[in-house]
Coordinates of N, CA, C and O in Angstrom, one line a residue:
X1 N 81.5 -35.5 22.8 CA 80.2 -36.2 22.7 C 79.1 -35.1 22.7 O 78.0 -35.3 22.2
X2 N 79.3 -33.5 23.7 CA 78.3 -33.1 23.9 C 78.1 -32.2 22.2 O 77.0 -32.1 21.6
X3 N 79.2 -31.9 21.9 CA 79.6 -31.4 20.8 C 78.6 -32.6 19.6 O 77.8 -32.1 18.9
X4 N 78.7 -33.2 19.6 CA 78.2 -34.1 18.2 C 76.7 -33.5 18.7 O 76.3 -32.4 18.2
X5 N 76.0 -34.1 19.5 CA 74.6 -33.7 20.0 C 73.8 -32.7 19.3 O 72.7 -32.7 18.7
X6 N 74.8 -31.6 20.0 CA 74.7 -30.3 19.4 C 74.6 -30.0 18.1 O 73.7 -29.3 17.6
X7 N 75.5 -30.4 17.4 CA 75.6 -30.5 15.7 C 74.5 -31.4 15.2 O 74.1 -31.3 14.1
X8 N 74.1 -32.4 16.0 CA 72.9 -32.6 14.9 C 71.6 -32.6 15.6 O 70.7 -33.4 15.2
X9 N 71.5 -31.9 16.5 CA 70.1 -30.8 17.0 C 70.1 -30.0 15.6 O 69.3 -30.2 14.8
X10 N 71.4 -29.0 15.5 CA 70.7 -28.1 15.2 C 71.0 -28.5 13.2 O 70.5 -27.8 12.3
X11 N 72.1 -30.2 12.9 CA 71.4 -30.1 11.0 C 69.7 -30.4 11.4 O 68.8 -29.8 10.8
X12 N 69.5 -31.3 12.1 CA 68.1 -31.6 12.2 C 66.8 -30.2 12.1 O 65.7 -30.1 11.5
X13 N 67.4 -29.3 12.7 CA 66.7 -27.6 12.7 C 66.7 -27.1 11.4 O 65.7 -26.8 10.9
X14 N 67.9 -27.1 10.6 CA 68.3 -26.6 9.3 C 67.4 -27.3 8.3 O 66.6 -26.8 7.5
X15 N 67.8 -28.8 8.6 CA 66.8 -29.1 7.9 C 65.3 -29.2 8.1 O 64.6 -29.4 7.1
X16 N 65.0 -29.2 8.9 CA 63.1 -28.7 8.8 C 63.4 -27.6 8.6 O 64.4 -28.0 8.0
X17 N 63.5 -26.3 8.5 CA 63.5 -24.9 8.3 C 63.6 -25.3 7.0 O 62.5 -25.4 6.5
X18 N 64.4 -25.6 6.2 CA 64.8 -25.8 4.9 C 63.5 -26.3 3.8 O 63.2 -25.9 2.6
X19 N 63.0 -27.3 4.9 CA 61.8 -28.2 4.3 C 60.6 -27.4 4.6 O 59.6 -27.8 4.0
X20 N 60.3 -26.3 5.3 CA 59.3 -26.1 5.5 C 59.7 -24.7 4.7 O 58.7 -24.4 4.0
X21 N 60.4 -24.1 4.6 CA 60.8 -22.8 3.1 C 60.5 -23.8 2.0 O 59.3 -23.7 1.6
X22 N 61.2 -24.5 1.6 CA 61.1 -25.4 0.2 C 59.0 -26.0 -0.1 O 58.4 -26.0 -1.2
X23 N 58.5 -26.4 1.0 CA 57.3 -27.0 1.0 C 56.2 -25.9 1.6 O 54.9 -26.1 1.7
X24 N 56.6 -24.9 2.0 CA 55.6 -24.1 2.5 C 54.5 -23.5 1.4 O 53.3 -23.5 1.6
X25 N 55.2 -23.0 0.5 CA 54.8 -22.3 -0.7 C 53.4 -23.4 -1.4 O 52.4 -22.9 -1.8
X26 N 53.7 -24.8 -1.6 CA 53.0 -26.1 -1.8 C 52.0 -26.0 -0.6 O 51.0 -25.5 -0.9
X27 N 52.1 -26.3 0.6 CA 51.5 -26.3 1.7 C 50.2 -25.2 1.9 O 49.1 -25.3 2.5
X28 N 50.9 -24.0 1.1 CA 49.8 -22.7 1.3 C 48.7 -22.6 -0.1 O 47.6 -22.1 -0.1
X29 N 49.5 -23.3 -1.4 CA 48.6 -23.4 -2.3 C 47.6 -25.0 -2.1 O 46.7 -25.2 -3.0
X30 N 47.7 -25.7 -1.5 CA 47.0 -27.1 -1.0 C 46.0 -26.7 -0.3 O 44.9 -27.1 -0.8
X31 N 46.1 -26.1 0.6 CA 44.9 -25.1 1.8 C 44.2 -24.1 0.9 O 43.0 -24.0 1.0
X32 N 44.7 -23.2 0.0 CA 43.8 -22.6 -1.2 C 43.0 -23.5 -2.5 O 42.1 -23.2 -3.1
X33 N 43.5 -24.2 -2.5 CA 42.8 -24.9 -3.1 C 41.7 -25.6 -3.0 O 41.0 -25.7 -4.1
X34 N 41.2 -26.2 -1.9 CA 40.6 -26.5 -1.3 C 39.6 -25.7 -0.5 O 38.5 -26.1 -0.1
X35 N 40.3 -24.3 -0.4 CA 39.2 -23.1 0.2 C 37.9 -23.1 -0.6 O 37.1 -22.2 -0.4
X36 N 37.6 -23.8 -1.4 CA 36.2 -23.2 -2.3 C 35.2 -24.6 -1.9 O 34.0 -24.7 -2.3
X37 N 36.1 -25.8 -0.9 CA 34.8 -26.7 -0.5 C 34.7 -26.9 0.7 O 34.0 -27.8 1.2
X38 N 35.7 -26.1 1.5 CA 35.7 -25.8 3.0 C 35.1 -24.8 3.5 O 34.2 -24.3 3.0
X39 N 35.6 -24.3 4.7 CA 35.1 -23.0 5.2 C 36.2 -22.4 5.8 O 37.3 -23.1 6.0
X40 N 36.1 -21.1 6.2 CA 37.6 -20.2 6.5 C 36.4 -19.5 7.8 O 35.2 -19.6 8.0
X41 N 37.6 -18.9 8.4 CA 37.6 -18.3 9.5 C 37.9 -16.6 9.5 O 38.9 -15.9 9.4
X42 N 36.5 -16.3 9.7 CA 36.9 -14.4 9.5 C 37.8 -13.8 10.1 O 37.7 -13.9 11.3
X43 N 38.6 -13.3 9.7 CA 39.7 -12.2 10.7 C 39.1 -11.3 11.0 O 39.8 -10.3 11.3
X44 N 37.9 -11.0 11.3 CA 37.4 -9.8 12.0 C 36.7 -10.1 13.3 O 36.9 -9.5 14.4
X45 N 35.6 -11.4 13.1 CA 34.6 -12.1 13.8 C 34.9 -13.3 14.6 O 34.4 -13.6 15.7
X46 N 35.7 -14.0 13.8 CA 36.1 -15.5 13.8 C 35.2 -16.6 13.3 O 35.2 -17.9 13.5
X47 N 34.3 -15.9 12.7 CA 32.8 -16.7 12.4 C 33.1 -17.2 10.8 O 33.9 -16.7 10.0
X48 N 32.0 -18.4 10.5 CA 33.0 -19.2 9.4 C 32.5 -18.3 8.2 O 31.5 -17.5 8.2
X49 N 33.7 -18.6 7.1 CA 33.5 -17.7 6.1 C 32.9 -18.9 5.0 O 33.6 -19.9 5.1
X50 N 32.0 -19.0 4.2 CA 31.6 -19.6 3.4 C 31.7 -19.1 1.8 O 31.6 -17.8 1.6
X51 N 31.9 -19.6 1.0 CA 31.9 -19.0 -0.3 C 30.4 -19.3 -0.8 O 29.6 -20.2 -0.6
X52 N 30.4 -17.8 -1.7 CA 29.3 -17.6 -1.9 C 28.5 -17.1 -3.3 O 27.4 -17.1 -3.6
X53 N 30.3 -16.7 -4.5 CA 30.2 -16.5 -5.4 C 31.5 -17.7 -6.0 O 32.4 -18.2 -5.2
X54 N 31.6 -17.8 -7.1 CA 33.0 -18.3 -7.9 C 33.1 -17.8 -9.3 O 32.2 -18.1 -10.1
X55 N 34.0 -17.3 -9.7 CA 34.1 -17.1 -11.4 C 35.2 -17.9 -12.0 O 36.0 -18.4 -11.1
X56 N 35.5 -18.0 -13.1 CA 36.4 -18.6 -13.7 C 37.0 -17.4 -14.8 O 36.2 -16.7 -15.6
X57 N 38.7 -17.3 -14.8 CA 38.8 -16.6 -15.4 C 40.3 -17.1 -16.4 O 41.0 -18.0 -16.0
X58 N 40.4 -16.6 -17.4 CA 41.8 -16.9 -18.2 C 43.0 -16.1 -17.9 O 42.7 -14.9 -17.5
X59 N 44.3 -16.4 -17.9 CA 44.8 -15.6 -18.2 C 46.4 -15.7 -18.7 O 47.0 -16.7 -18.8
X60 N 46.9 -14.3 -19.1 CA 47.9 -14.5 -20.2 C 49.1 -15.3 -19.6 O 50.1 -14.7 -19.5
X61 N 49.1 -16.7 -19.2 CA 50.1 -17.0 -19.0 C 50.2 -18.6 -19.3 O 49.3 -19.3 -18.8
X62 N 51.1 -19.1 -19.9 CA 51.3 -20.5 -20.0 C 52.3 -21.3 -19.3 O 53.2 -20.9 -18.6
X63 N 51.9 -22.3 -19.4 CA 52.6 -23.5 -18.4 C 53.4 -23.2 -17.2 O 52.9 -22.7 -16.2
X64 N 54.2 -23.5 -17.2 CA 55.2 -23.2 -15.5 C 55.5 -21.8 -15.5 O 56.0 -21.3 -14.5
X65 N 55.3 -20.9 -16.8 CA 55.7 -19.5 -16.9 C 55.4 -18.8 -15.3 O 54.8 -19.5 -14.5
X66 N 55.9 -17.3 -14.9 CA 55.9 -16.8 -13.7 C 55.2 -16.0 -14.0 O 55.1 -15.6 -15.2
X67 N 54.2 -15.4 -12.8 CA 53.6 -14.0 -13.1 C 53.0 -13.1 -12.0 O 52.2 -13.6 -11.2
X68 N 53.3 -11.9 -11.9 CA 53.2 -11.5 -10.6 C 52.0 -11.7 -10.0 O 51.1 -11.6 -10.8
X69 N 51.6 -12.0 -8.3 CA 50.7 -12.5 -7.9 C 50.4 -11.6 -7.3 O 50.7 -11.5 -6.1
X70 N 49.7 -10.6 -7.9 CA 49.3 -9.4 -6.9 C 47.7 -9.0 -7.7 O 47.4 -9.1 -8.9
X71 N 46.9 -8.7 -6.8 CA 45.0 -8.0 -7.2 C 45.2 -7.4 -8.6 O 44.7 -7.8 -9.6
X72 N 45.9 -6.8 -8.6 CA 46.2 -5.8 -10.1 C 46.3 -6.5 -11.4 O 45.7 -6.3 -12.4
X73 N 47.4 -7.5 -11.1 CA 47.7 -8.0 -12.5 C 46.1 -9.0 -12.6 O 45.4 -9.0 -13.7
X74 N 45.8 -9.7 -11.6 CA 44.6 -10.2 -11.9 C 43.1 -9.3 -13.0 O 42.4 -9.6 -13.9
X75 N 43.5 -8.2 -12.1 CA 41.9 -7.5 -12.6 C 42.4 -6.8 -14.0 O 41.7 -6.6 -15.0
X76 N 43.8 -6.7 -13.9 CA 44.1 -6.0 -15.5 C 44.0 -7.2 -16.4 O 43.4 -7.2 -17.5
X77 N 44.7 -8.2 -15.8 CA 44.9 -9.7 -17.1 C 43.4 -10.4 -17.5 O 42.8 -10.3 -18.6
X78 N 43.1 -10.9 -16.6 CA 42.1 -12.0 -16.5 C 40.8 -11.5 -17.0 O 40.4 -10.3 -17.1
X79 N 40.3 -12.7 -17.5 CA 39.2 -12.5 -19.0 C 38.6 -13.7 -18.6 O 39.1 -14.8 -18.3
X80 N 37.3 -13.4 -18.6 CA 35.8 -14.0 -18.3 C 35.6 -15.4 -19.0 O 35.0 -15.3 -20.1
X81 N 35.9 -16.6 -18.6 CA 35.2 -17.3 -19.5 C 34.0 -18.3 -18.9 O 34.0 -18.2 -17.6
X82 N 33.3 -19.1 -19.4 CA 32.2 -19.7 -18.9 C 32.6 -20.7 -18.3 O 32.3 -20.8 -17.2
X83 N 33.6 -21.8 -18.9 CA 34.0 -23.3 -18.6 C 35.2 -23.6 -18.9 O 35.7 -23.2 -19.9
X84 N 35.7 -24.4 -18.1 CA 36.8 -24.6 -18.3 C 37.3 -25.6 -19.8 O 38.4 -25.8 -20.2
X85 N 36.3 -25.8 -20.3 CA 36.6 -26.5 -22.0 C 36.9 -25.0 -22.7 O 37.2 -25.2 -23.9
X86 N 37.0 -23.8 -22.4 CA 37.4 -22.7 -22.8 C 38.5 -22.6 -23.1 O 38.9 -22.1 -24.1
X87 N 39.3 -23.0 -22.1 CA 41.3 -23.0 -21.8 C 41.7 -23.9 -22.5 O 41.6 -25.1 -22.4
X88 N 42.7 -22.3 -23.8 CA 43.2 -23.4 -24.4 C 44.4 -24.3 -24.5 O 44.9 -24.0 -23.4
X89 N 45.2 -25.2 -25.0 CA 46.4 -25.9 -24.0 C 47.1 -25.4 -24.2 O 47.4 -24.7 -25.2
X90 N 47.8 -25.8 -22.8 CA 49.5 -24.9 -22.2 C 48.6 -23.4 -21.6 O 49.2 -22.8 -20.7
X91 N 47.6 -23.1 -21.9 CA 47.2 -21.8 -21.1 C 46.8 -21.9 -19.8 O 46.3 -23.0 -19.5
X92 N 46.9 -21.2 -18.9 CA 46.4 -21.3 -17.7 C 45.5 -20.2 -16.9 O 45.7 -19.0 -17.0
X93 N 44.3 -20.7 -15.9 CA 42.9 -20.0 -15.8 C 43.3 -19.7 -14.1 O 44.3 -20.1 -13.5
X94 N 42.0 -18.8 -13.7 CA 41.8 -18.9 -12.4 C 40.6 -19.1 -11.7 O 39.6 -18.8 -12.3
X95 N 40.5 -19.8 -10.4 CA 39.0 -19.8 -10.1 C 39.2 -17.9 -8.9 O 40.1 -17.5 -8.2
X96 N 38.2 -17.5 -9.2 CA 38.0 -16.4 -8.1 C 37.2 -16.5 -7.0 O 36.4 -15.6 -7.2
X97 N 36.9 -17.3 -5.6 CA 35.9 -17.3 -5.1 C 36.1 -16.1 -4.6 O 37.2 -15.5 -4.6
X98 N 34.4 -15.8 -3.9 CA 34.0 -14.9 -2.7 C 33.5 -15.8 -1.7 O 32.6 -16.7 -1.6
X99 N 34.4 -15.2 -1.0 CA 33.9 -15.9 0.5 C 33.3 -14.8 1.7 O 33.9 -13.8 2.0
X100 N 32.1 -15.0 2.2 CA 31.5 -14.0 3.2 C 31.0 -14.4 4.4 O 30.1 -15.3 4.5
X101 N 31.4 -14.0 5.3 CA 31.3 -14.4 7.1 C 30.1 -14.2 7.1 O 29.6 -13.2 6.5
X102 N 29.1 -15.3 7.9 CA 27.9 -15.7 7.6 C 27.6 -14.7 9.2 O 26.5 -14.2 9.3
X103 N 28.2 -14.5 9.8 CA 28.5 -13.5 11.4 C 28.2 -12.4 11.0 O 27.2 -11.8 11.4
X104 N 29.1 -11.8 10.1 CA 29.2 -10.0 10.1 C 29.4 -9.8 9.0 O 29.7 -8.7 8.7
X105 N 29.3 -10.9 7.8 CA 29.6 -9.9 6.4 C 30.2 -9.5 5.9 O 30.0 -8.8 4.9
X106 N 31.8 -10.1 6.8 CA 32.8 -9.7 6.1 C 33.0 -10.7 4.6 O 32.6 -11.9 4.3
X107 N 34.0 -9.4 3.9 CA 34.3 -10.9 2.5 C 35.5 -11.0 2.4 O 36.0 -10.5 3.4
X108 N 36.4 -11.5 1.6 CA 37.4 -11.7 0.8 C 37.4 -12.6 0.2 O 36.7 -13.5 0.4
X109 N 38.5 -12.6 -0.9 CA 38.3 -13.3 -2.1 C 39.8 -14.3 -2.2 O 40.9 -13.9 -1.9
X110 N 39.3 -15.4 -2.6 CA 40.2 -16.5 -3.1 C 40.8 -16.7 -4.1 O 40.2 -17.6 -4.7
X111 N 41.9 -16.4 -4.9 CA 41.9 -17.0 -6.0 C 43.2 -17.9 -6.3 O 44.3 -17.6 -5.9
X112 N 42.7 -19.2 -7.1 CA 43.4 -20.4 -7.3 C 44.5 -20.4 -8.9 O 43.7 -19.9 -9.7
X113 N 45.2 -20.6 -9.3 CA 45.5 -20.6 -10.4 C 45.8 -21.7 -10.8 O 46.2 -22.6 -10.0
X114 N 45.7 -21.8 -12.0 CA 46.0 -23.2 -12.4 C 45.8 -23.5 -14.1 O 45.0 -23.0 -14.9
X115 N 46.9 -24.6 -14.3 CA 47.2 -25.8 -15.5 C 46.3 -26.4 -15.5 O 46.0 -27.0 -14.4
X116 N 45.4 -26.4 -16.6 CA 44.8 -27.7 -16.9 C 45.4 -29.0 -17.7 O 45.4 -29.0 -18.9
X117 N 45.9 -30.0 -17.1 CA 46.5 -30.7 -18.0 C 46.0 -32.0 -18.3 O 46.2 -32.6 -17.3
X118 N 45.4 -32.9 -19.3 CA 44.5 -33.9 -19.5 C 43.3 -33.8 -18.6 O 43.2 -34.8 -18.0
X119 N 42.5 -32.9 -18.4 CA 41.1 -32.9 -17.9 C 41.3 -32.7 -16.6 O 40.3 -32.8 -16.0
X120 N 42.4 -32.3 -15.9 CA 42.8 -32.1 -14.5 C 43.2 -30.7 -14.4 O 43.5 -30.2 -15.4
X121 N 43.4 -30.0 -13.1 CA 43.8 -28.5 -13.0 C 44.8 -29.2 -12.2 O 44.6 -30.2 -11.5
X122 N 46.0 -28.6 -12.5 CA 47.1 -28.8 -11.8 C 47.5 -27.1 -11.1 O 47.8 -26.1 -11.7
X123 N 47.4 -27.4 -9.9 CA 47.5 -25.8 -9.1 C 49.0 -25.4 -9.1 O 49.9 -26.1 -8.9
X124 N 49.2 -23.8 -9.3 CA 50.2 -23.0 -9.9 C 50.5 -22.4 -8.5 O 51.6 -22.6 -7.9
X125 N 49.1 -21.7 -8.2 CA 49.3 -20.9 -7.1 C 47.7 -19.9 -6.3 O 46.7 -19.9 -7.0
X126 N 47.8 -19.7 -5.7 CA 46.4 -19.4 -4.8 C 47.2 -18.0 -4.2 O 48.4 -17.8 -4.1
X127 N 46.0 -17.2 -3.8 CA 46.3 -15.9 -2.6 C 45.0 -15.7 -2.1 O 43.9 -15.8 -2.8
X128 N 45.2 -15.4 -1.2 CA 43.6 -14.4 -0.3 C 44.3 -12.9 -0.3 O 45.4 -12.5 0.0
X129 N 42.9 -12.0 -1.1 CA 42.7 -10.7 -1.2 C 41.7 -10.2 -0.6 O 40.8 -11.0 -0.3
X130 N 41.3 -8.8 -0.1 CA 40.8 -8.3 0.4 C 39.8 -8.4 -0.1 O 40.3 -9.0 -1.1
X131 N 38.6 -8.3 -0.4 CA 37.3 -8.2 -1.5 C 37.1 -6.4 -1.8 O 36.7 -6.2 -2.9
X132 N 37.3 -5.7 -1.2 CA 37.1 -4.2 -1.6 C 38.6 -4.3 -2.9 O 38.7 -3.6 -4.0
X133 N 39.3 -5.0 -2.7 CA 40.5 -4.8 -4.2 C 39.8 -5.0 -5.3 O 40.2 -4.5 -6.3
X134 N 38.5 -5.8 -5.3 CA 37.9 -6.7 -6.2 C 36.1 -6.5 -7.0 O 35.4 -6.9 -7.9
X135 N 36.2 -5.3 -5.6 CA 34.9 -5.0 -5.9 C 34.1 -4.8 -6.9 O 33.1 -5.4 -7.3
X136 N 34.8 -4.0 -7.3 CA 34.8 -3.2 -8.8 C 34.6 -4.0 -9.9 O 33.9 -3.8 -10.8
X137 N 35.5 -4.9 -9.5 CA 36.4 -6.0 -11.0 C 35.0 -6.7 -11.1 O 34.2 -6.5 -12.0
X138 N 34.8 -7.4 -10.1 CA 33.2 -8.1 -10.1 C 31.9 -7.8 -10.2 O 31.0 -8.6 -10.5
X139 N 31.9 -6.4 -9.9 CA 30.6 -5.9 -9.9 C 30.3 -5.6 -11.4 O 29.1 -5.7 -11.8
X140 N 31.4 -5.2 -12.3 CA 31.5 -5.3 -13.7 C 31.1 -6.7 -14.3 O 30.7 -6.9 -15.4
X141 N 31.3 -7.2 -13.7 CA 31.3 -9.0 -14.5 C 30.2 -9.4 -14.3 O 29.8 -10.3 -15.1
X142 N 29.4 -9.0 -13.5 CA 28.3 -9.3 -12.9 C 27.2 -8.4 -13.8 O 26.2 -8.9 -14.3
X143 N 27.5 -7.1 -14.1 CA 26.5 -6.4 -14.9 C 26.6 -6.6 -16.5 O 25.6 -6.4 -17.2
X144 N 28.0 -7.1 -17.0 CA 27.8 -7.9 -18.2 C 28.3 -9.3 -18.6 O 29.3 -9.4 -19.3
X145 N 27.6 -10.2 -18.0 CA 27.9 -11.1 -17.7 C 28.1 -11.8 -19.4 O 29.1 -12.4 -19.8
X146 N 26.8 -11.6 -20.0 CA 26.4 -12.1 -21.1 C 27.4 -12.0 -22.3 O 27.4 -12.7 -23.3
X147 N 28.3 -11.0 -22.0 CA 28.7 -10.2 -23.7 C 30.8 -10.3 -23.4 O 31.8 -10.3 -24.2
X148 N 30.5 -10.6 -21.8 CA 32.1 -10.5 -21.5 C 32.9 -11.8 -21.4 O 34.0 -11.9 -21.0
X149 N 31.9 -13.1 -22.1 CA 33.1 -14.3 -22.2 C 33.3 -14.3 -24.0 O 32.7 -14.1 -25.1
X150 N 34.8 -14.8 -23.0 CA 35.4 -15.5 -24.6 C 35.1 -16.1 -25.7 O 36.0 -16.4 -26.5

């Protein structure tokens, strides 16, 4: 009897561990998604981070296709466009916010990816980046704003 107990303590463990590997990934893009109408919490200050910029950008990849989720491929791929009636179908965009601790000034950056499918963004995937990865990439976008959409 103590033996059964035991065994389904620990399928009961296996399985939340399982569920929370399998749904975590969903769980962490649901909380990014949403970062651009919430507020975040600075890792330096603890003071709230507010977004303060957002762009919208394209990029080379369609539908459930994979693509690596790192600053790099972002600033090499991704291409400027004004609105989301830009994206065309099966393609998929990103939002980039900047978020900046209203405390100390710290930033980083959010970005969301996503399907648009019948007039909806269906979310792909999200990461928080450092904002000095990004600096660069935006401060360009920002000085030709006019000549760099699609």
């Amino acid at each position: 009897m103590g033996k059964d107990i035991i065994y389904n303590i620990l399928s009961v463990i296996i399985a939340l561990l399982l569920l929370f590997i399998f749904f975590g990934r969903l769980i962490m893009v649901l909380i990014i998604r949403f970062a651009n109408t919430e507020t975040q919490k600075c890792k330096k200050c603890k003071g709230v981070m507010t977004a303060v910029e957002s762009f919208l950008y394209l990029i080379p990849v369609y539908f459930d296709d994979e693509h690596e989720e790192s600053a790099q491929y972002y600033i090499q791929n991704a291409k400027p466009i004004a609105d989301d009636s830009q994206i065309p179908s099966g393609n998929r965009a990103c939002y980039l916010h900047v978020f900046q601790c209203q405390n100390c000034g710290h930033k980083n950056i959010s970005i969301v990816d996503f399907l648009k499918v019948r007039e909806k963004q269906v979310i792909k995937g999200g990461e928080i980046y450092p904002y000095g990865e990004f600096e660069h990439f935006i401060r360009n976008r920002q000085i030709g704003e006019e000549q760099d959409f699609i």
